[in-house]
mmCIF file of C-alpha atoms in Angstrom:
data_model
loop_
_atom_site.group_PDB
_atom_site.id
_atom_site.type_symbol
_atom_site.label_atom_id
_atom_site.label_comp_id
_atom_site.label_asym_id
_atom_site.label_seq_id
_atom_site.Cartn_x
_atom_site.Cartn_y
_atom_site.Cartn_z
ATOM 1 C CA MET A 272 -14.819 18.995 6.781
ATOM 2 C CA SER A 273 -16.984 16.137 5.497
ATOM 3 C CA GLU A 274 -16.300 12.636 6.750
ATOM 4 C CA ALA A 275 -14.333 10.228 4.588
ATOM 5 C CA GLU A 276 -16.330 8.092 2.148
ATOM 6 C CA VAL A 277 -14.663 4.925 3.435
ATOM 7 C CA LEU A 278 -13.430 4.468 7.002
ATOM 8 C CA PHE A 279 -10.651 2.179 8.220
ATOM 9 C CA GLU A 280 -10.259 1.082 11.808
ATOM 10 C CA VAL A 281 -8.070 -1.429 13.623
ATOM 11 C CA ARG A 282 -9.797 -3.131 16.536
ATOM 12 C CA ASP A 283 -7.298 -5.504 18.141
ATOM 13 C CA ALA A 284 -6.765 -8.187 15.442
ATOM 14 C CA LEU A 285 -9.640 -6.944 13.239
ATOM 15 C CA GLY A 286 -9.217 -4.554 10.347
ATOM 16 C CA LEU A 287 -12.641 -2.982 9.789
ATOM 17 C CA ILE A 288 -13.694 -1.279 6.532
ATOM 18 C CA THR A 289 -16.848 0.848 6.631
ATOM 19 C CA LEU A 290 -18.340 2.113 3.372
ATOM 20 C CA ASN A 291 -19.475 5.542 4.472
ATOM 21 C CA ARG A 292 -21.912 7.097 2.014
ATOM 22 C CA PRO A 293 -25.184 6.190 3.778
ATOM 23 C CA ARG A 294 -27.317 8.719 1.866
ATOM 24 C CA ALA A 295 -26.293 6.935 -1.371
ATOM 25 C CA ILE A 296 -26.601 3.494 0.245
ATOM 26 C CA ASN A 297 -22.790 3.489 0.235
ATOM 27 C CA ALA A 298 -22.467 3.495 -3.559
ATOM 28 C CA LEU A 299 -18.885 2.746 -4.539
ATOM 29 C CA ASN A 300 -16.791 5.294 -6.444
ATOM 30 C CA HIS A 301 -13.256 5.295 -7.834
ATOM 31 C CA SER A 302 -11.548 6.915 -4.870
ATOM 32 C CA MET A 303 -13.193 4.441 -2.496
ATOM 33 C CA SER A 304 -11.993 1.486 -4.579
ATOM 34 C CA LEU A 305 -8.434 2.795 -4.599
ATOM 35 C CA ALA A 306 -8.453 3.442 -0.853
ATOM 36 C CA ILE A 307 -9.780 -0.039 -0.063
ATOM 37 C CA THR A 308 -7.208 -1.677 -2.330
ATOM 38 C CA GLU A 309 -4.360 0.212 -0.683
ATOM 39 C CA LYS A 310 -5.534 -0.694 2.835
ATOM 40 C CA LEU A 311 -6.145 -4.353 1.999
ATOM 41 C CA ARG A 312 -2.638 -4.701 0.604
ATOM 42 C CA ALA A 313 -1.171 -3.122 3.744
ATOM 43 C CA TRP A 314 -3.254 -5.264 6.084
ATOM 44 C CA ALA A 315 -2.310 -8.412 4.192
ATOM 45 C CA LEU A 316 1.302 -7.806 5.265
ATOM 46 C CA ASP A 317 0.500 -6.708 8.822
ATOM 47 C CA PRO A 318 0.943 -9.603 11.286
ATOM 48 C CA ALA A 319 -1.241 -7.821 13.834
ATOM 49 C CA ILE A 320 -4.295 -8.087 11.544
ATOM 50 C CA ARG A 321 -5.849 -11.549 11.613
ATOM 51 C CA THR A 322 -9.215 -10.792 9.980
ATOM 52 C CA VAL A 323 -10.668 -8.097 7.719
ATOM 53 C CA ALA A 324 -14.372 -7.199 7.720
ATOM 54 C CA VAL A 325 -16.413 -4.858 5.522
ATOM 55 C CA VAL A 326 -19.693 -3.212 6.565
ATOM 56 C CA GLY A 327 -21.895 -0.380 5.333
ATOM 57 C CA ALA A 328 -22.790 2.768 7.247
ATOM 58 C CA GLY A 329 -26.443 3.482 7.982
ATOM 59 C CA GLU A 330 -29.434 1.164 8.040
ATOM 60 C CA ARG A 331 -30.186 0.699 4.346
ATOM 61 C CA GLY A 332 -27.485 -1.624 3.108
ATOM 62 C CA LEU A 333 -23.872 -2.539 2.549
ATOM 63 C CA CYS A 334 -23.658 -1.006 -0.936
ATOM 64 C CA ALA A 335 -26.192 -0.211 -3.650
ATOM 65 C CA GLY A 336 -23.613 -0.567 -6.440
ATOM 66 C CA GLY A 337 -21.239 1.604 -8.390
ATOM 67 C CA ASP A 338 -21.655 5.347 -8.863
ATOM 68 C CA ILE A 339 -23.629 5.081 -12.106
ATOM 69 C CA VAL A 340 -24.419 8.791 -12.312
ATOM 70 C CA ALA A 341 -20.739 9.383 -13.089
ATOM 71 C CA ILE A 342 -20.797 6.527 -15.601
ATOM 72 C CA HIS A 343 -23.808 8.123 -17.282
ATOM 73 C CA ARG A 344 -21.851 11.313 -17.941
ATOM 74 C CA ASP A 345 -19.234 9.406 -19.923
ATOM 75 C CA ALA A 346 -21.753 7.248 -21.782
ATOM 76 C CA LYS A 347 -23.826 10.283 -22.740
ATOM 77 C CA ALA A 348 -20.769 12.232 -23.921
ATOM 78 C CA ILE A 349 -19.756 9.356 -26.183
ATOM 79 C CA ASN A 350 -23.286 8.892 -27.547
ATOM 80 C CA ASP A 351 -23.771 12.604 -28.166
ATOM 81 C CA GLY A 352 -20.688 12.560 -30.381
ATOM 82 C CA GLY A 353 -18.909 15.648 -31.587
ATOM 83 C CA PRO A 354 -15.218 16.533 -31.752
ATOM 84 C CA ASP A 355 -14.826 16.495 -27.966
ATOM 85 C CA ALA A 356 -16.423 13.096 -27.417
ATOM 86 C CA PRO A 357 -14.000 10.878 -25.470
ATOM 87 C CA ALA A 358 -12.850 7.445 -26.574
ATOM 88 C CA PRO A 359 -14.274 4.772 -24.229
ATOM 89 C CA LEU A 360 -10.869 3.759 -22.882
ATOM 90 C CA ASP A 361 -10.020 7.396 -22.112
ATOM 91 C CA THR A 362 -13.016 7.890 -19.815
ATOM 92 C CA ALA A 363 -13.172 8.107 -16.038
ATOM 93 C CA ALA A 364 -15.614 5.187 -16.151
ATOM 94 C CA ALA A 365 -13.081 2.872 -17.790
ATOM 95 C CA ALA A 366 -10.411 3.891 -15.258
ATOM 96 C CA PHE A 367 -12.856 3.210 -12.412
ATOM 97 C CA TRP A 368 -13.833 -0.198 -13.748
ATOM 98 C CA ARG A 369 -10.208 -1.238 -14.184
ATOM 99 C CA ASP A 370 -9.337 -0.461 -10.578
ATOM 100 C CA GLU A 371 -12.629 -1.812 -9.272
ATOM 101 C CA TYR A 372 -12.071 -5.167 -10.987
ATOM 102 C CA LEU A 373 -8.517 -5.353 -9.660
ATOM 103 C CA LEU A 374 -10.027 -4.865 -6.182
ATOM 104 C CA ASN A 375 -12.561 -7.630 -6.820
ATOM 105 C CA ASP A 376 -9.748 -9.989 -7.785
ATOM 106 C CA LEU A 377 -7.745 -9.003 -4.688
ATOM 107 C CA ILE A 378 -10.722 -9.810 -2.461
ATOM 108 C CA GLY A 379 -11.210 -13.157 -4.205
ATOM 109 C CA SER A 380 -7.616 -14.196 -3.501
ATOM 110 C CA TYR A 381 -7.124 -12.404 -0.176
ATOM 111 C CA PRO A 382 -4.697 -14.300 2.104
ATOM 112 C CA LYS A 383 -6.610 -13.573 5.323
ATOM 113 C CA PRO A 384 -10.236 -14.142 6.319
ATOM 114 C CA TYR A 385 -12.391 -11.486 4.647
ATOM 115 C CA VAL A 386 -15.767 -11.163 6.373
ATOM 116 C CA ALA A 387 -18.411 -9.367 4.301
ATOM 117 C CA VAL A 388 -21.509 -8.271 6.215
ATOM 118 C CA MET A 389 -24.121 -8.289 3.433
ATOM 119 C CA ASP A 390 -26.877 -6.636 5.449
ATOM 120 C CA GLY A 391 -29.643 -4.749 3.634
ATOM 121 C CA ILE A 392 -29.237 -3.784 -0.021
ATOM 122 C CA VAL A 393 -26.242 -5.310 -1.825
ATOM 123 C CA MET A 394 -26.332 -4.660 -5.561
ATOM 124 C CA GLY A 395 -23.840 -4.634 -8.437
ATOM 125 C CA GLY A 396 -20.592 -3.147 -7.154
ATOM 126 C CA GLY A 397 -21.677 -4.057 -3.629
ATOM 127 C CA VAL A 398 -21.608 -7.704 -4.655
ATOM 128 C CA GLY A 399 -18.078 -7.127 -5.953
ATOM 129 C CA VAL A 400 -16.751 -6.024 -2.554
ATOM 130 C CA SER A 401 -18.531 -8.774 -0.653
ATOM 131 C CA ALA A 402 -19.448 -11.966 -2.496
ATOM 132 C CA HIS A 403 -15.844 -12.831 -3.440
ATOM 133 C CA GLY A 404 -14.804 -12.841 0.225
ATOM 134 C CA SER A 405 -14.044 -15.938 2.255
ATOM 135 C CA HIS A 406 -16.813 -15.408 4.850
ATOM 136 C CA ARG A 407 -20.079 -13.887 3.601
ATOM 137 C CA ILE A 408 -22.809 -13.020 6.099
ATOM 138 C CA VAL A 409 -26.463 -12.365 5.241
ATOM 139 C CA THR A 410 -29.330 -11.262 7.481
ATOM 140 C CA GLU A 411 -33.116 -11.154 7.382
ATOM 141 C CA ARG A 412 -32.766 -7.723 5.728
ATOM 142 C CA SER A 413 -30.475 -8.798 2.886
ATOM 143 C CA GLN A 414 -31.541 -8.013 -0.676
ATOM 144 C CA ILE A 415 -28.866 -9.091 -3.128
ATOM 145 C CA GLY A 416 -28.880 -8.769 -6.884
ATOM 146 C CA MET A 417 -27.268 -7.839 -10.164
ATOM 147 C CA PRO A 418 -29.597 -5.265 -11.771
ATOM 148 C CA GLU A 419 -27.447 -4.394 -14.773
ATOM 149 C CA ALA A 420 -29.714 -5.603 -17.583
ATOM 150 C CA GLY A 421 -32.301 -3.093 -16.382
ATOM 151 C CA ILE A 422 -29.964 -0.202 -17.225
ATOM 152 C CA GLY A 423 -28.749 -1.587 -20.558
ATOM 153 C CA PHE A 424 -25.623 -3.056 -19.005
ATOM 154 C CA VAL A 425 -24.151 -6.508 -18.321
ATOM 155 C CA PRO A 426 -23.298 -7.999 -14.885
ATOM 156 C CA ASP A 427 -19.727 -7.107 -13.931
ATOM 157 C CA VAL A 428 -17.511 -7.022 -10.771
ATOM 158 C CA GLY A 429 -17.134 -10.780 -11.194
ATOM 159 C CA GLY A 430 -20.897 -11.165 -11.324
ATOM 160 C CA THR A 431 -20.790 -13.286 -14.467
ATOM 161 C CA TYR A 432 -18.530 -15.729 -12.593
ATOM 162 C CA LEU A 433 -20.849 -15.935 -9.575
ATOM 163 C CA LEU A 434 -24.036 -16.137 -11.629
ATOM 164 C CA SER A 435 -22.660 -18.819 -13.950
ATOM 165 C CA HIS A 436 -21.641 -21.070 -11.043
ATOM 166 C CA THR A 437 -24.978 -21.183 -9.231
ATOM 167 C CA PRO A 438 -26.854 -24.497 -8.946
ATOM 168 C CA GLY A 439 -28.733 -25.179 -12.161
ATOM 169 C CA GLU A 440 -29.930 -22.019 -13.892
ATOM 170 C CA LEU A 441 -30.616 -19.860 -10.837
ATOM 171 C CA GLY A 442 -27.943 -17.388 -11.917
ATOM 172 C CA THR A 443 -29.347 -17.062 -15.420
ATOM 173 C CA HIS A 444 -32.768 -16.273 -13.972
ATOM 174 C CA VAL A 445 -31.352 -13.669 -11.579
ATOM 175 C CA ALA A 446 -29.244 -12.035 -14.303
ATOM 176 C CA LEU A 447 -31.905 -11.793 -17.011
ATOM 177 C CA THR A 448 -34.810 -10.731 -14.776
ATOM 178 C CA THR A 449 -32.679 -8.753 -12.251
ATOM 179 C CA ALA A 450 -34.495 -10.616 -9.473
ATOM 180 C CA ARG A 451 -33.384 -9.842 -5.935
ATOM 181 C CA MET A 452 -32.237 -12.641 -3.669
ATOM 182 C CA GLY A 453 -33.082 -12.868 -0.003
ATOM 183 C CA ALA A 454 -30.768 -14.474 2.528
ATOM 184 C CA GLY A 455 -31.802 -18.057 1.788
ATOM 185 C CA ASP A 456 -31.607 -17.503 -1.960
ATOM 186 C CA ALA A 457 -28.130 -15.961 -1.717
ATOM 187 C CA ILE A 458 -26.777 -18.887 0.293
ATOM 188 C CA VAL A 459 -28.211 -21.480 -2.098
ATOM 189 C CA ALA A 460 -26.884 -19.517 -5.092
ATOM 190 C CA GLY A 461 -23.361 -19.336 -3.656
ATOM 191 C CA PHE A 462 -23.343 -15.569 -3.097
ATOM 192 C CA ALA A 463 -23.250 -15.975 0.695
ATOM 193 C CA ASP A 464 -22.374 -18.545 3.338
ATOM 194 C CA THR A 465 -23.988 -17.879 6.706
ATOM 195 C CA PHE A 466 -27.125 -16.321 8.184
ATOM 196 C CA VAL A 467 -26.742 -14.083 11.236
ATOM 197 C CA PRO A 468 -29.671 -12.048 12.628
ATOM 198 C CA SER A 469 -29.068 -8.336 12.142
ATOM 199 C CA ASP A 470 -29.407 -7.668 15.877
ATOM 200 C CA ASP A 471 -26.314 -9.831 16.440
ATOM 201 C CA LEU A 472 -24.030 -7.994 14.021
ATOM 202 C CA PRO A 473 -22.479 -5.614 16.585
ATOM 203 C CA ALA A 474 -21.637 -8.566 18.838
ATOM 204 C CA LEU A 475 -20.214 -10.475 15.862
ATOM 205 C CA LEU A 476 -17.916 -7.602 14.960
ATOM 206 C CA ASP A 477 -16.832 -7.359 18.570
ATOM 207 C CA ALA A 478 -16.044 -11.091 18.651
ATOM 208 C CA LEU A 479 -13.920 -10.777 15.502
ATOM 209 C CA ARG A 480 -11.531 -8.548 17.454
ATOM 210 C CA THR A 481 -10.235 -11.456 19.510
ATOM 211 C CA SER A 482 -11.568 -14.677 17.961
ATOM 212 C CA SER A 483 -10.924 -16.270 14.593
ATOM 213 C CA ALA A 484 -13.461 -15.613 11.859
ATOM 214 C CA ASP A 485 -14.704 -19.210 11.949
ATOM 215 C CA GLU A 486 -15.146 -19.192 15.722
ATOM 216 C CA ALA A 487 -16.844 -15.811 15.876
ATOM 217 C CA ILE A 488 -19.275 -16.522 13.048
ATOM 218 C CA ALA A 489 -20.173 -19.958 14.417
ATOM 219 C CA ARG A 490 -21.141 -18.308 17.699
ATOM 220 C CA PHE A 491 -23.860 -16.232 16.035
ATOM 221 C CA ALA A 492 -24.893 -18.298 13.008
ATOM 222 C CA THR A 493 -28.479 -19.515 12.862
ATOM 223 C CA ALA A 494 -30.575 -21.388 10.331
ATOM 224 C CA ALA A 495 -31.229 -19.368 7.190
ATOM 225 C CA PRO A 496 -34.740 -18.817 5.825
ATOM 226 C CA GLU A 497 -35.882 -21.185 3.106
ATOM 227 C CA SER A 498 -34.932 -20.172 -0.421
ATOM 228 C CA GLU A 499 -37.949 -19.223 -2.515
ATOM 229 C CA LEU A 500 -35.891 -19.501 -5.689
ATOM 230 C CA ASN A 501 -34.663 -22.982 -4.835
ATOM 231 C CA ALA A 502 -38.274 -24.109 -4.457
ATOM 232 C CA GLN A 503 -38.823 -23.084 -8.101
ATOM 233 C CA ARG A 504 -35.845 -24.932 -9.543
ATOM 234 C CA ASP A 505 -37.987 -27.173 -11.750
ATOM 235 C CA TRP A 506 -39.235 -24.456 -14.077
ATOM 236 C CA ILE A 507 -36.150 -22.270 -13.679
ATOM 237 C CA ASP A 508 -33.717 -25.006 -14.687
ATOM 238 C CA THR A 509 -35.923 -26.112 -17.577
ATOM 239 C CA CYS A 510 -36.680 -22.678 -19.036
ATOM 240 C CA TYR A 511 -33.260 -21.077 -18.711
ATOM 241 C CA ALA A 512 -31.301 -24.020 -20.097
ATOM 242 C CA ALA A 513 -32.054 -22.824 -23.625
ATOM 243 C CA ASP A 514 -29.274 -21.519 -25.843
ATOM 244 C CA THR A 515 -30.810 -18.164 -26.799
ATOM 245 C CA VAL A 516 -32.835 -15.490 -25.050
ATOM 246 C CA GLU A 517 -35.635 -16.013 -27.564
ATOM 247 C CA GLN A 518 -35.820 -19.697 -26.661
ATOM 248 C CA ILE A 519 -35.853 -18.819 -22.969
ATOM 249 C CA VAL A 520 -38.803 -16.486 -23.576
ATOM 250 C CA GLU A 521 -40.670 -19.253 -25.427
ATOM 251 C CA ALA A 522 -40.022 -21.695 -22.586
ATOM 252 C CA LEU A 523 -41.176 -19.228 -19.930
ATOM 253 C CA ARG A 524 -44.371 -18.560 -21.855
ATOM 254 C CA ALA A 525 -45.024 -22.273 -22.175
ATOM 255 C CA ALA A 526 -44.350 -23.067 -18.520
ATOM 256 C CA ASP A 527 -47.372 -23.762 -16.338
ATOM 257 C CA SER A 528 -46.323 -21.389 -13.585
ATOM 258 C CA PRO A 529 -47.377 -17.872 -12.583
ATOM 259 C CA GLU A 530 -43.804 -17.262 -11.424
ATOM 260 C CA ALA A 531 -42.523 -18.113 -14.905
ATOM 261 C CA THR A 532 -45.060 -15.750 -16.459
ATOM 262 C CA LYS A 533 -43.887 -12.959 -14.162
ATOM 263 C CA ALA A 534 -40.247 -13.778 -14.965
ATOM 264 C CA CYS A 535 -40.998 -13.493 -18.683
ATOM 265 C CA GLU A 536 -42.597 -10.073 -18.200
ATOM 266 C CA ASP A 537 -39.621 -8.894 -16.141
ATOM 267 C CA LEU A 538 -37.115 -10.184 -18.686
ATOM 268 C CA LEU A 539 -38.850 -8.557 -21.647
ATOM 269 C CA SER A 540 -38.702 -5.146 -19.959
ATOM 270 C CA LYS A 541 -34.888 -5.191 -20.023
ATOM 271 C CA SER A 542 -32.521 -4.064 -22.770
ATOM 272 C CA PRO A 543 -32.658 -6.650 -25.586
ATOM 273 C CA ILE A 544 -29.003 -6.269 -26.513
ATOM 274 C CA ALA A 545 -27.913 -6.364 -22.863
ATOM 275 C CA LEU A 546 -29.901 -9.569 -22.370
ATOM 276 C CA LYS A 547 -28.163 -11.260 -25.286
ATOM 277 C CA ALA A 548 -24.712 -10.083 -24.223
ATOM 278 C CA THR A 549 -25.438 -11.180 -20.653
ATOM 279 C CA LEU A 550 -26.477 -14.684 -21.663
ATOM 280 C CA ARG A 551 -23.354 -15.121 -23.757
ATOM 281 C CA ALA A 552 -21.167 -13.789 -20.939
ATOM 282 C CA LEU A 553 -22.733 -16.179 -18.434
ATOM 283 C CA ARG A 554 -22.276 -19.210 -20.656
ATOM 284 C CA ASN A 555 -18.634 -18.269 -21.302
ATOM 285 C CA ALA A 556 -17.922 -17.609 -17.620
ATOM 286 C CA ARG A 557 -18.710 -21.214 -16.722
ATOM 287 C CA GLU A 558 -15.270 -22.072 -18.090
ATOM 288 C CA HIS A 559 -13.458 -19.171 -16.389
ATOM 289 C CA THR A 560 -11.841 -18.455 -13.054
ATOM 290 C CA LEU A 561 -12.866 -15.234 -11.333
ATOM 291 C CA ALA A 562 -9.857 -13.486 -12.889
ATOM 292 C CA GLY A 563 -10.742 -14.774 -16.339
ATOM 293 C CA ALA A 564 -14.327 -13.575 -15.977
ATOM 294 C CA LEU A 565 -13.146 -10.135 -14.862
ATOM 295 C CA ASN A 566 -10.897 -9.883 -17.913
ATOM 296 C CA VAL A 567 -13.877 -10.485 -20.188
ATOM 297 C CA GLU A 568 -16.113 -8.170 -18.178
ATOM 298 C CA PHE A 569 -13.671 -5.318 -18.705
ATOM 299 C CA ARG A 570 -14.029 -5.761 -22.471
ATOM 300 C CA ILE A 571 -17.808 -5.775 -22.090
ATOM 301 C CA THR A 572 -18.050 -2.684 -19.909
ATOM 302 C CA VAL A 573 -15.744 -0.612 -22.096
ATOM 303 C CA ALA A 574 -17.816 -1.590 -25.148
ATOM 304 C CA ALA A 575 -21.066 -0.803 -23.327
ATOM 305 C CA LEU A 576 -20.044 2.842 -22.938
ATOM 306 C CA SER A 577 -20.528 3.318 -26.686
ATOM 307 C CA THR A 578 -23.987 1.760 -26.757
ATOM 308 C CA HIS A 579 -27.244 3.665 -26.753
ATOM 309 C CA ASP A 580 -28.788 1.466 -24.090
ATOM 310 C CA LEU A 581 -26.383 2.124 -21.217
ATOM 311 C CA ALA A 582 -26.884 5.896 -21.375
ATOM 312 C CA GLU A 583 -30.614 5.463 -21.918
ATOM 313 C CA GLY A 584 -31.059 2.888 -19.165
ATOM 314 C CA ILE A 585 -29.340 5.027 -16.536
ATOM 315 C CA ARG A 586 -31.324 8.052 -17.706
ATOM 316 C CA ALA A 587 -34.633 6.248 -17.309
ATOM 317 C CA GLN A 588 -33.890 4.552 -13.991
ATOM 318 C CA VAL A 589 -31.659 7.037 -12.161
ATOM 319 C CA ILE A 590 -31.515 10.460 -13.849
ATOM 320 C CA ASP A 591 -35.068 11.239 -14.985
ATOM 321 C CA LYS A 592 -36.611 8.275 -13.116
ATOM 322 C CA ASP A 593 -39.443 7.923 -15.624
ATOM 323 C CA ARG A 594 -38.838 4.146 -15.700
ATOM 324 C CA THR A 595 -39.589 4.060 -19.442
ATOM 325 C CA PRO A 596 -36.337 3.366 -21.273
ATOM 326 C CA ARG A 597 -36.459 3.458 -25.057
ATOM 327 C CA TRP A 598 -34.175 0.585 -25.991
ATOM 328 C CA SER A 599 -32.348 0.427 -29.320
ATOM 329 C CA PRO A 600 -32.463 -2.180 -30.799
ATOM 330 C CA ALA A 601 -36.032 -2.293 -29.501
ATOM 331 C CA THR A 602 -36.628 -6.046 -29.664
ATOM 332 C CA LEU A 603 -34.657 -9.259 -29.335
ATOM 333 C CA ALA A 604 -35.257 -9.974 -33.024
ATOM 334 C CA ASP A 605 -33.619 -6.676 -33.962
ATOM 335 C CA VAL A 606 -30.328 -7.502 -32.202
ATOM 336 C CA THR A 607 -27.698 -8.810 -34.608
ATOM 337 C CA ASP A 608 -24.907 -11.273 -33.869
ATOM 338 C CA ALA A 609 -22.367 -8.599 -34.806
ATOM 339 C CA GLN A 610 -23.790 -6.216 -32.203
ATOM 340 C CA VAL A 611 -23.405 -8.856 -29.492
ATOM 341 C CA GLU A 612 -19.938 -9.805 -30.711
ATOM 342 C CA ALA A 613 -18.832 -6.172 -30.340
ATOM 343 C CA TYR A 614 -19.141 -6.443 -26.553
ATOM 344 C CA PHE A 615 -16.408 -9.078 -26.492
ATOM 345 C CA ALA A 616 -13.892 -7.430 -28.836
ATOM 346 C CA PRO A 617 -10.265 -7.689 -27.628
ATOM 347 C CA LEU A 618 -8.659 -4.506 -26.298
ATOM 348 C CA GLY A 619 -5.070 -5.275 -27.242
ATOM 349 C CA GLU A 620 -2.611 -3.554 -24.914
ATOM 350 C CA HIS A 621 -5.522 -2.137 -22.913
ATOM 351 C CA GLU A 622 -6.811 -5.503 -21.643
ATOM 352 C CA LEU A 623 -7.371 -5.821 -17.893
ATOM 353 C CA GLY A 624 -4.676 -8.478 -17.955
ATOM 354 C CA LEU A 625 -5.319 -10.487 -14.799
ATOM 355 C CA PRO A 626 -3.541 -13.884 -14.812
ATOM 356 C CA ALA A 627 -6.383 -16.227 -15.669
#
């Protein structure tokens, strides 16, 4: 019998969650989300559990994101059309996102210390099960990001909330270019709190068995590396303050910085419609709580299932791996306001419905 995809263990006063799909860099699926939610709710009521921690099996990372191969099947079926094509809200993807976002909200409001060990790769859905926790640990191996625009998608799992509340425009840069953040970047951006060398993680987890989260983490915390992104705040804050993606592109081209030139090239390789929907979502999320942002993200993700670019982006990056997506609309100028507005259409009785 194969081992469970998520493991739960009680070590004295520590409830330990291990994402256990190391060959897939612990990519999160629906059954894993449901199992974690159920265990977190039980542990919240268990007086013997003082602290919860989440780690990833293997050496590659905590979690590379959601299981987008399964999402591709639904997006492709909708785009292919025909009498058997499912409605977006009737898909397995929509059911997964609903429960995943409820888990993200639970983590964000969890009544006990929630220690997320963000070692190695932490992308997309991995951010959702870690960066909303109360105690977020990064290491010298951490690579954290929201790569959605590169697959014709929009940051979700509360990512629009996190990205919109970074200092200055760091979050806008990360979202539109899909740049990865190292440990120092993640701390400055508010995705993480504390740097612990990876060699000390086993001892940290052992200390959490008998010590409070604050005491255990303080014992192993060291100075984080300098943030490369923070050192570039001048051009980042100036260029990404613009109101439209087109204006951001113009500002990046005009900036006297090789990093800005590279950022412009990276941005222009992403889905034009996803870029525009992402920028709008980020600007809106500045006024939202985490729950409010998740409510909007559910509208966006359901709408994205019907778009050409989500199916095409996953095909190019994950299925065929030719890395040459054919976006439609093909350019920023071709994207209409109505197409962007469609991502934010209300869902009536099918809204996520978190109290915002």
